[in-house]
Structure formats: structure tokens, C-alpha cells
mmCIF file of C-alpha atoms in Angstrom:
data_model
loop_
_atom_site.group_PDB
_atom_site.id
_atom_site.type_symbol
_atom_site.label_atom_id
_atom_site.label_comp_id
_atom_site.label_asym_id
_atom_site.label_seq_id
_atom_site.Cartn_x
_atom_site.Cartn_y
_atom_site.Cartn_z
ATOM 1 C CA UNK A 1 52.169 -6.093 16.138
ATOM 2 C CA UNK A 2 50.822 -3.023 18.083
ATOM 3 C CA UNK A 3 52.550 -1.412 20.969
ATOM 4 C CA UNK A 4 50.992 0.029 24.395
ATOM 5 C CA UNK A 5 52.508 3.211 22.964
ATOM 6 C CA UNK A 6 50.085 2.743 19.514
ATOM 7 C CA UNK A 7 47.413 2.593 21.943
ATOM 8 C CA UNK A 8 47.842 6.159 23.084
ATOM 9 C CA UNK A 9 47.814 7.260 19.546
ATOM 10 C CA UNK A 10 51.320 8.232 17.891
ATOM 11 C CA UNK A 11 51.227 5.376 15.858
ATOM 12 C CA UNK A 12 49.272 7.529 13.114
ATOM 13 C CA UNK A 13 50.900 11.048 14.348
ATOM 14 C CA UNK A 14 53.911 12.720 12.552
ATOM 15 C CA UNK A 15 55.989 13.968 14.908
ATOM 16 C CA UNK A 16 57.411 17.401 13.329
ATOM 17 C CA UNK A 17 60.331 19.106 15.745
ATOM 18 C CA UNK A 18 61.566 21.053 13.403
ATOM 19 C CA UNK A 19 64.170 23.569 14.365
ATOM 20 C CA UNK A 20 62.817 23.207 18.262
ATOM 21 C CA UNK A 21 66.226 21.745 19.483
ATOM 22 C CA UNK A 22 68.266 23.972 17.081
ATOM 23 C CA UNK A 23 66.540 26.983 18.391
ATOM 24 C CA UNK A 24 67.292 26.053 22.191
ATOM 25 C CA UNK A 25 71.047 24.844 21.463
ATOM 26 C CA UNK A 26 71.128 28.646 19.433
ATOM 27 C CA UNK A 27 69.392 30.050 23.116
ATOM 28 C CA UNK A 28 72.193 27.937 25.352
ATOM 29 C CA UNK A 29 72.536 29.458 28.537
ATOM 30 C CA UNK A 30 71.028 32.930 27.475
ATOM 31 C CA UNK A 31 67.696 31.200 28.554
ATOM 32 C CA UNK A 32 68.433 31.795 32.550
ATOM 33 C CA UNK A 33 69.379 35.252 32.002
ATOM 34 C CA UNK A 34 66.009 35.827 29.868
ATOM 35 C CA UNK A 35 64.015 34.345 32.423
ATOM 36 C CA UNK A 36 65.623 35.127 35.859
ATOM 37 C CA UNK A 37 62.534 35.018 37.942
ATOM 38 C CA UNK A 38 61.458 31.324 38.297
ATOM 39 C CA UNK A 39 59.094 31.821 41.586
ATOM 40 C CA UNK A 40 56.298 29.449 40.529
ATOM 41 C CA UNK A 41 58.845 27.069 38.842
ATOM 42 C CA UNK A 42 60.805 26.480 42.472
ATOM 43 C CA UNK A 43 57.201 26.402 44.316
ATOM 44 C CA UNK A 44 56.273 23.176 42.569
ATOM 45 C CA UNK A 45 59.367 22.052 43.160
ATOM 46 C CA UNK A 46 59.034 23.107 47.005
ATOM 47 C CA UNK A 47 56.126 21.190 47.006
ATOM 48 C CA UNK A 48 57.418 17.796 45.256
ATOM 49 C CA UNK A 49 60.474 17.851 47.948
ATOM 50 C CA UNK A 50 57.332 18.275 50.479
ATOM 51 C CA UNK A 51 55.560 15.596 49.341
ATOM 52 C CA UNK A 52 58.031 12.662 48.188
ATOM 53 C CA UNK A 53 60.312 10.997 50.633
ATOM 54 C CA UNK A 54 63.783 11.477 50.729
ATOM 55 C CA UNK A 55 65.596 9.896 47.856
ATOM 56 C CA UNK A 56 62.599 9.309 45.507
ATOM 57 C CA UNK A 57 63.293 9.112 41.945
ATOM 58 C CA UNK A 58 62.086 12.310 40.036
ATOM 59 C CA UNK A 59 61.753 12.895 36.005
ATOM 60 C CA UNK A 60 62.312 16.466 34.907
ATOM 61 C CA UNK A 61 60.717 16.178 31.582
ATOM 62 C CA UNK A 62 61.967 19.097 29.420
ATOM 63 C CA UNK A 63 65.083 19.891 31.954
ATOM 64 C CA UNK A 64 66.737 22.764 30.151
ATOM 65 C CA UNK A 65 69.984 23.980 31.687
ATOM 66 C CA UNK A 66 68.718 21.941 34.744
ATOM 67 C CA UNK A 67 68.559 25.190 36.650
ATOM 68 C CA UNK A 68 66.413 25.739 38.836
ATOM 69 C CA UNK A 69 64.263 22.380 38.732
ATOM 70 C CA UNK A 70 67.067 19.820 38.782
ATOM 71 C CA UNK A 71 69.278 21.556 40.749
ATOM 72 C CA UNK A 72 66.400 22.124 43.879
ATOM 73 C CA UNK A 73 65.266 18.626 43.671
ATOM 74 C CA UNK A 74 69.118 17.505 43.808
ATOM 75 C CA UNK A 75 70.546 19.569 46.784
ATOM 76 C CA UNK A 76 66.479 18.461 48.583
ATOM 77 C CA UNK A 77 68.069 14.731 48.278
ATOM 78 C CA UNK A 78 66.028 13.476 45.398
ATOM 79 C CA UNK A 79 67.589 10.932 42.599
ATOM 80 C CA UNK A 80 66.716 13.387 39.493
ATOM 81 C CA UNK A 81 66.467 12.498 35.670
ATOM 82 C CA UNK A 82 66.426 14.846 33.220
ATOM 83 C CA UNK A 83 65.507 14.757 29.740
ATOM 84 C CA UNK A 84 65.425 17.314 26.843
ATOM 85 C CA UNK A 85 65.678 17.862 23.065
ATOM 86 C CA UNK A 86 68.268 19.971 23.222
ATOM 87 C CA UNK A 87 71.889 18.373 23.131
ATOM 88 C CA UNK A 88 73.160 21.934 24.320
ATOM 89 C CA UNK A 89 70.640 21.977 27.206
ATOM 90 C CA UNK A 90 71.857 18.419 28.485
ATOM 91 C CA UNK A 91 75.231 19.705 28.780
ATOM 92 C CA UNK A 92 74.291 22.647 30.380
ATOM 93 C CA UNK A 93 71.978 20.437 32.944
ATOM 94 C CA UNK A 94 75.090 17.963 33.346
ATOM 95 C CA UNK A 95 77.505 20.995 34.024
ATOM 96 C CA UNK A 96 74.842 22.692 36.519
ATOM 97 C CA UNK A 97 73.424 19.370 38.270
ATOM 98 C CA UNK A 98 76.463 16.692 38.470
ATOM 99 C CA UNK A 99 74.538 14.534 40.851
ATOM 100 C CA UNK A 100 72.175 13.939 38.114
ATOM 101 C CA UNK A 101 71.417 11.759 35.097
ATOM 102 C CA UNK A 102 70.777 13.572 32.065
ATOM 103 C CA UNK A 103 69.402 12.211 28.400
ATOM 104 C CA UNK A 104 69.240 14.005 24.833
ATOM 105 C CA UNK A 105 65.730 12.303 23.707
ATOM 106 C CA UNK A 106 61.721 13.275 22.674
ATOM 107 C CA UNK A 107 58.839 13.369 25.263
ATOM 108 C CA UNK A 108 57.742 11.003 23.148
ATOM 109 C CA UNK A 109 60.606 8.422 22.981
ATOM 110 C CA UNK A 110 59.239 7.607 26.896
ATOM 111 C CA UNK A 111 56.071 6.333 25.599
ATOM 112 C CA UNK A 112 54.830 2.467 26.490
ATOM 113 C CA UNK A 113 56.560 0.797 24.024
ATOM 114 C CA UNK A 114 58.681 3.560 22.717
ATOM 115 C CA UNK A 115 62.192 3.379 22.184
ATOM 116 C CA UNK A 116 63.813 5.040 25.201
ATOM 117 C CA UNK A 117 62.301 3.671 28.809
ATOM 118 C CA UNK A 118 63.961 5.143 32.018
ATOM 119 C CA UNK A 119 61.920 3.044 34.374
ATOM 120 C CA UNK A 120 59.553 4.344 36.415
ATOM 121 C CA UNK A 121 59.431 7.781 38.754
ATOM 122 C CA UNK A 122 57.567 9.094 41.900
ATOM 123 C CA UNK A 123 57.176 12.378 40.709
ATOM 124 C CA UNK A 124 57.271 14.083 37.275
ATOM 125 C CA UNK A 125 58.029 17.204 36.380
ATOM 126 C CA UNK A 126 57.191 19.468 33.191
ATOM 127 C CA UNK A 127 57.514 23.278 33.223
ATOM 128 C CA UNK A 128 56.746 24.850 30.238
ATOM 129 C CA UNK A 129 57.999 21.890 28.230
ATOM 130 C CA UNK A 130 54.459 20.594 26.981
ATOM 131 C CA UNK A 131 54.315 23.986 25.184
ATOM 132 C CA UNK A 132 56.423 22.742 22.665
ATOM 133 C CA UNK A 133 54.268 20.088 21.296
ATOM 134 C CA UNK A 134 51.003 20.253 18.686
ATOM 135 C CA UNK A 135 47.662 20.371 20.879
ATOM 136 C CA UNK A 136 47.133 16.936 19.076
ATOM 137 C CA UNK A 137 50.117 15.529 21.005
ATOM 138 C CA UNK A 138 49.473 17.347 24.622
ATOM 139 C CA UNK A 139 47.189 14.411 25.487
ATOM 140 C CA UNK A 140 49.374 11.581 24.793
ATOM 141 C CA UNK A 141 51.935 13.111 26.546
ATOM 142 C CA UNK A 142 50.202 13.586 29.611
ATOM 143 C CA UNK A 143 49.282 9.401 28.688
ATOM 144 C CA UNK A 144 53.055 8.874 28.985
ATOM 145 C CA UNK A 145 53.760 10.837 32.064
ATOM 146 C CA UNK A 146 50.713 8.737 33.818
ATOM 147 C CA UNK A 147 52.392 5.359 32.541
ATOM 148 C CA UNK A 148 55.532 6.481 34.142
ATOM 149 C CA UNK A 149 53.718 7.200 37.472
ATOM 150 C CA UNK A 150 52.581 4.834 40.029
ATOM 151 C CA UNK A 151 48.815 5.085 41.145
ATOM 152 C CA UNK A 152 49.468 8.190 43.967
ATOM 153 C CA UNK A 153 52.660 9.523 41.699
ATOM 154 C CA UNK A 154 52.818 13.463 41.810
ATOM 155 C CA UNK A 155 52.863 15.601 38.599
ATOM 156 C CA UNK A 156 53.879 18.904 38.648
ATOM 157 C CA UNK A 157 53.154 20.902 35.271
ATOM 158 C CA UNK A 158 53.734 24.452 34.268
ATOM 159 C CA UNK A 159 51.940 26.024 30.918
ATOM 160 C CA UNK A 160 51.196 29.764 29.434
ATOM 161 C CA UNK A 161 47.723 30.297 29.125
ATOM 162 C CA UNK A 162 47.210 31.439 25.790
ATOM 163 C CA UNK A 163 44.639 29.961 23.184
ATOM 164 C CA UNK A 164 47.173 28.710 20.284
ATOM 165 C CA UNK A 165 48.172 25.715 18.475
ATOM 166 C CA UNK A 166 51.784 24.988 17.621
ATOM 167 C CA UNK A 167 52.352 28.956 16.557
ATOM 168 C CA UNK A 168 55.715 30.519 15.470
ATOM 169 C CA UNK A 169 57.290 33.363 18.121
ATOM 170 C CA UNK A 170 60.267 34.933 18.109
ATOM 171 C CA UNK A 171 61.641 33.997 21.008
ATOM 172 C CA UNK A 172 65.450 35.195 22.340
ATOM 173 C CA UNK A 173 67.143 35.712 18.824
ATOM 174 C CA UNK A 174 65.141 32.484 17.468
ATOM 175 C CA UNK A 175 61.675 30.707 16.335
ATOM 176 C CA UNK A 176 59.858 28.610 18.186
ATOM 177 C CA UNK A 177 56.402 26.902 17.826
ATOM 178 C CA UNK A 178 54.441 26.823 21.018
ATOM 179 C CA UNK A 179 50.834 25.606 21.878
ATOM 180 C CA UNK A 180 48.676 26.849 25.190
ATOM 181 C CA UNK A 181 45.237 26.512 26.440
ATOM 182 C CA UNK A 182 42.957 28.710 28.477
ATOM 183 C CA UNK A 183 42.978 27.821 31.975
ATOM 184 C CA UNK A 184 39.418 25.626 32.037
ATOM 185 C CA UNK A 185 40.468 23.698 28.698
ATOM 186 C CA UNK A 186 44.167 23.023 30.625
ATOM 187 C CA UNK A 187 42.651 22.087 33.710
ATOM 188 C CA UNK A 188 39.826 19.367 31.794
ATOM 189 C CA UNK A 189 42.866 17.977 29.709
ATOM 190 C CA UNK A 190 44.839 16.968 32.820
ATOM 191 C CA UNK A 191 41.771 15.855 34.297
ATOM 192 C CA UNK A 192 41.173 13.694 31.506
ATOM 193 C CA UNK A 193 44.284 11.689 31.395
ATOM 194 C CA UNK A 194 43.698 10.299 35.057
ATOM 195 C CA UNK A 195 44.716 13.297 37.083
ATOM 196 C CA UNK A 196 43.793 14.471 40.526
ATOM 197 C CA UNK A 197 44.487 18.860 40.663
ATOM 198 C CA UNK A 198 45.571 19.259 44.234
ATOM 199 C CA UNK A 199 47.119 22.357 44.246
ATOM 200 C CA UNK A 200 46.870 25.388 41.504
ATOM 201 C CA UNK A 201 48.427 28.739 41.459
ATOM 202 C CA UNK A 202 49.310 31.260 38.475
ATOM 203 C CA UNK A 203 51.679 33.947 38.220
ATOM 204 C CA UNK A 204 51.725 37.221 35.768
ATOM 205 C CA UNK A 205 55.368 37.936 34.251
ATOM 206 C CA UNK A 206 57.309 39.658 31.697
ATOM 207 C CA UNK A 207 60.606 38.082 30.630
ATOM 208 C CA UNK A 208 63.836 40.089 30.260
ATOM 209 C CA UNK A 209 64.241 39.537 27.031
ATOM 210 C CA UNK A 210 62.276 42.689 24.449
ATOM 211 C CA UNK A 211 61.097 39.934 21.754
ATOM 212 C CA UNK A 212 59.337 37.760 24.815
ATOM 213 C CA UNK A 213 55.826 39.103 25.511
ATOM 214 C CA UNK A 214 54.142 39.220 29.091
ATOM 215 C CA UNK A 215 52.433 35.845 29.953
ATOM 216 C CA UNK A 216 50.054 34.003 32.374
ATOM 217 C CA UNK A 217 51.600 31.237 33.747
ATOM 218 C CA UNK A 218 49.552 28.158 35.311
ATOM 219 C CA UNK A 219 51.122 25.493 37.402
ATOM 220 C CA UNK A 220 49.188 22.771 38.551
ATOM 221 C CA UNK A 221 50.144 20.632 41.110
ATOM 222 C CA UNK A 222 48.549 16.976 40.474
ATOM 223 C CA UNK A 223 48.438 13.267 41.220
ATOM 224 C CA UNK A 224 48.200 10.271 39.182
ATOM 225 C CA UNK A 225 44.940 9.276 40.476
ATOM 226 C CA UNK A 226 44.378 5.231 39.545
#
């Protein structure tokens, strides 16, 4: 017998994560110090706490050491779950954000039908964690985050604009395998899974670290529109 998370397609996708959690328990906390300037990370955020009424229930999808996503929507009152493949990034998020629930598990395990459900949320966020997925997978993702959304639900999503498809970089002393779009093919895949764009803004930066190129980064600020 199917399940509503067949329907959105992973029934006939491998999912291949190899060495993407072993590369971020390797990274730890050396990730903060590598990327110390967050500014469009904690505007999204600035606008969820905005928008969302005080103690609504908030997924960080992709939490990493829970700083500064978690952490903002904690000390703003919100209830916030976090989830990430790394086990040494949940116990970095549970050491930064005590207030907060934290789960080693797969964007993919929250799928209709899949094998972890967290109940539902009023707002998701996902900065920079939909990078780490196959283009092929992108789309059901963005599926899942809409099933975990109520009709009005806010979605706030960060990617690097770049045209690749699950492509090795070095990245801080490891390897990881990222995927991007340009900005119109971004903003029609959103669209496409049921999402309204409300907001959209994009900063230029260069990380810390020397093996970390300059990037674009998009953040879209959305709603779950039926």
C-alpha cells in the first residue's frame, strides 16, 4: 500500500547522504566561527517573530549549532524544533538553545507518511539546508515543508545562487555536495509547490574560512498559500 509520502515521489528516489553528516560532525562548532556574519539569516527570523504570535510552534529544518536561528526564535518566545543530520550539530543546538527540542533525523524522514512526524508548525524555517539535497529532491522537500504548514503557514528559506547539482566543495577542512539555482529557477520552484513570495532580499558575502568562496545568498520570505 502507497503512502501520502509515495505520492510526492521518494518512493522511487535513492536517497544518497553520503559523508554529509560526517562532514558537519568533522566541522562541529568551527561552522559559527567560519560564518560569523548571519545578517540575512536573523532578518528572516526578525520577520517570523513579526509575523507569528507569541508562542507559535516553529520547525528549524537543518538547525545546525542552533545559533543564530533557534536561539532568536527562542529568547522572541516561540516553541522551536530543530532538526538536522548531524548528531554533533544536535548537541551543539541542545547545548546553545536549552528551551528547545532538538532531533538527529533526514528532511526527508518528515515526509507524509514517513517515519519521523513532529506534528504540525506555524512557521518553517530552512537556511541553507536545502543545499544539501540533489535538485531531484529540492521539490519534494519543499512538498514536505507545505504538508507541515497550515494554509497561511510562513516559510522562510535561505539558498546560494549558483547553477549546480549536488557538486563536491571543499568546504572548512571537509567535502560536501551542494545544489543551487539561479534566482528565477529558485523563485518558480517555490512557487510551484504552493507558495506565496512575500518578501525577498539577497546579500553578497565571503566566509572566513580561505577554502569557502564568495556567494550570493537569496532568502525568500513565503507563505503556504492553500
Amino acid at each position: 500500500m502507497s503512502t501520502p509520502g509515495d505520492k510526492l515521489g521518494y518512493e522511487s528516489m535513492p536517497l544518497d547522504r553520503t559523508g554529509q553528516a560526517e562532514a558537519f560532525d568533522a566541522i562541529g562548532d568551527r561552522y559559527d566561527e567560519a560564518f560569523p556574519h548571519k545578517e540575512g539569516q536573523v532578518t528572516s527570523a526578525e520577520w517570523l517573530i513579526r509575523s507569528l504570535p507569541a508562542g507559535a510552534r516553529v520547525l528549524d529544518l537543518g538547525c545546525g549549532t542552533g545559533i543564530p536561528t533557534a536561539l532568536q526564535l527562542a529568547k522572541a518566545g516561540l516553541q522551536v524544533v530543530g532538526v538536522d543530520l548531524s548528531e554533533t550539530m544536535v548537541a551543539l543546538a541542545r547545548d546553545n538553545v536549552p528551551t528547545g527540542v532538538f532531533h538527529q533525523a533526514d528532511i526527508a524522514d518528515l515526509r507524509p507518511g514517513g517515519p519521523r512526524d513532529l506534528g504540525r508548525f506555524d512557521a518553517v524555517a530552512a537556511f541553507f539546508s536545502l543545499l544539501m539535497l540533489p535538485r531531484a529532491e529540492i521539490p519534494l522537500t519543499l512538498r514536505t515543508v507545505h504538508h507541515l504548514l497550515p494554509p497561511g503557514g510562513l516559510f522562510a528559506l535561505s539558498m546560494v545562487e549558483a547553477d549546480v547539482d549536488d557538486f563536491s566543495i571543499p568546504f572548512i577542512g571537509s567535502t560536501i555536495r551542494v545544489s543551487g539555482y539561479l534566482g528565477d529557477e529558485l523563485r518558480e520552484v517555490v512557487e510551484a509547490a504552493d507558495f506565496e513570495i512575500v518578501e525577498e532580499s539577497s546579500y553578497t558575502y565571503a566566509p572566513s574560512s580561505a577554502d569557502v568562496p564568495p556567494e550570493v545568498q537569496i532568502f525568500l520570505r513565503c507563505r503556504r498559500r492553500t
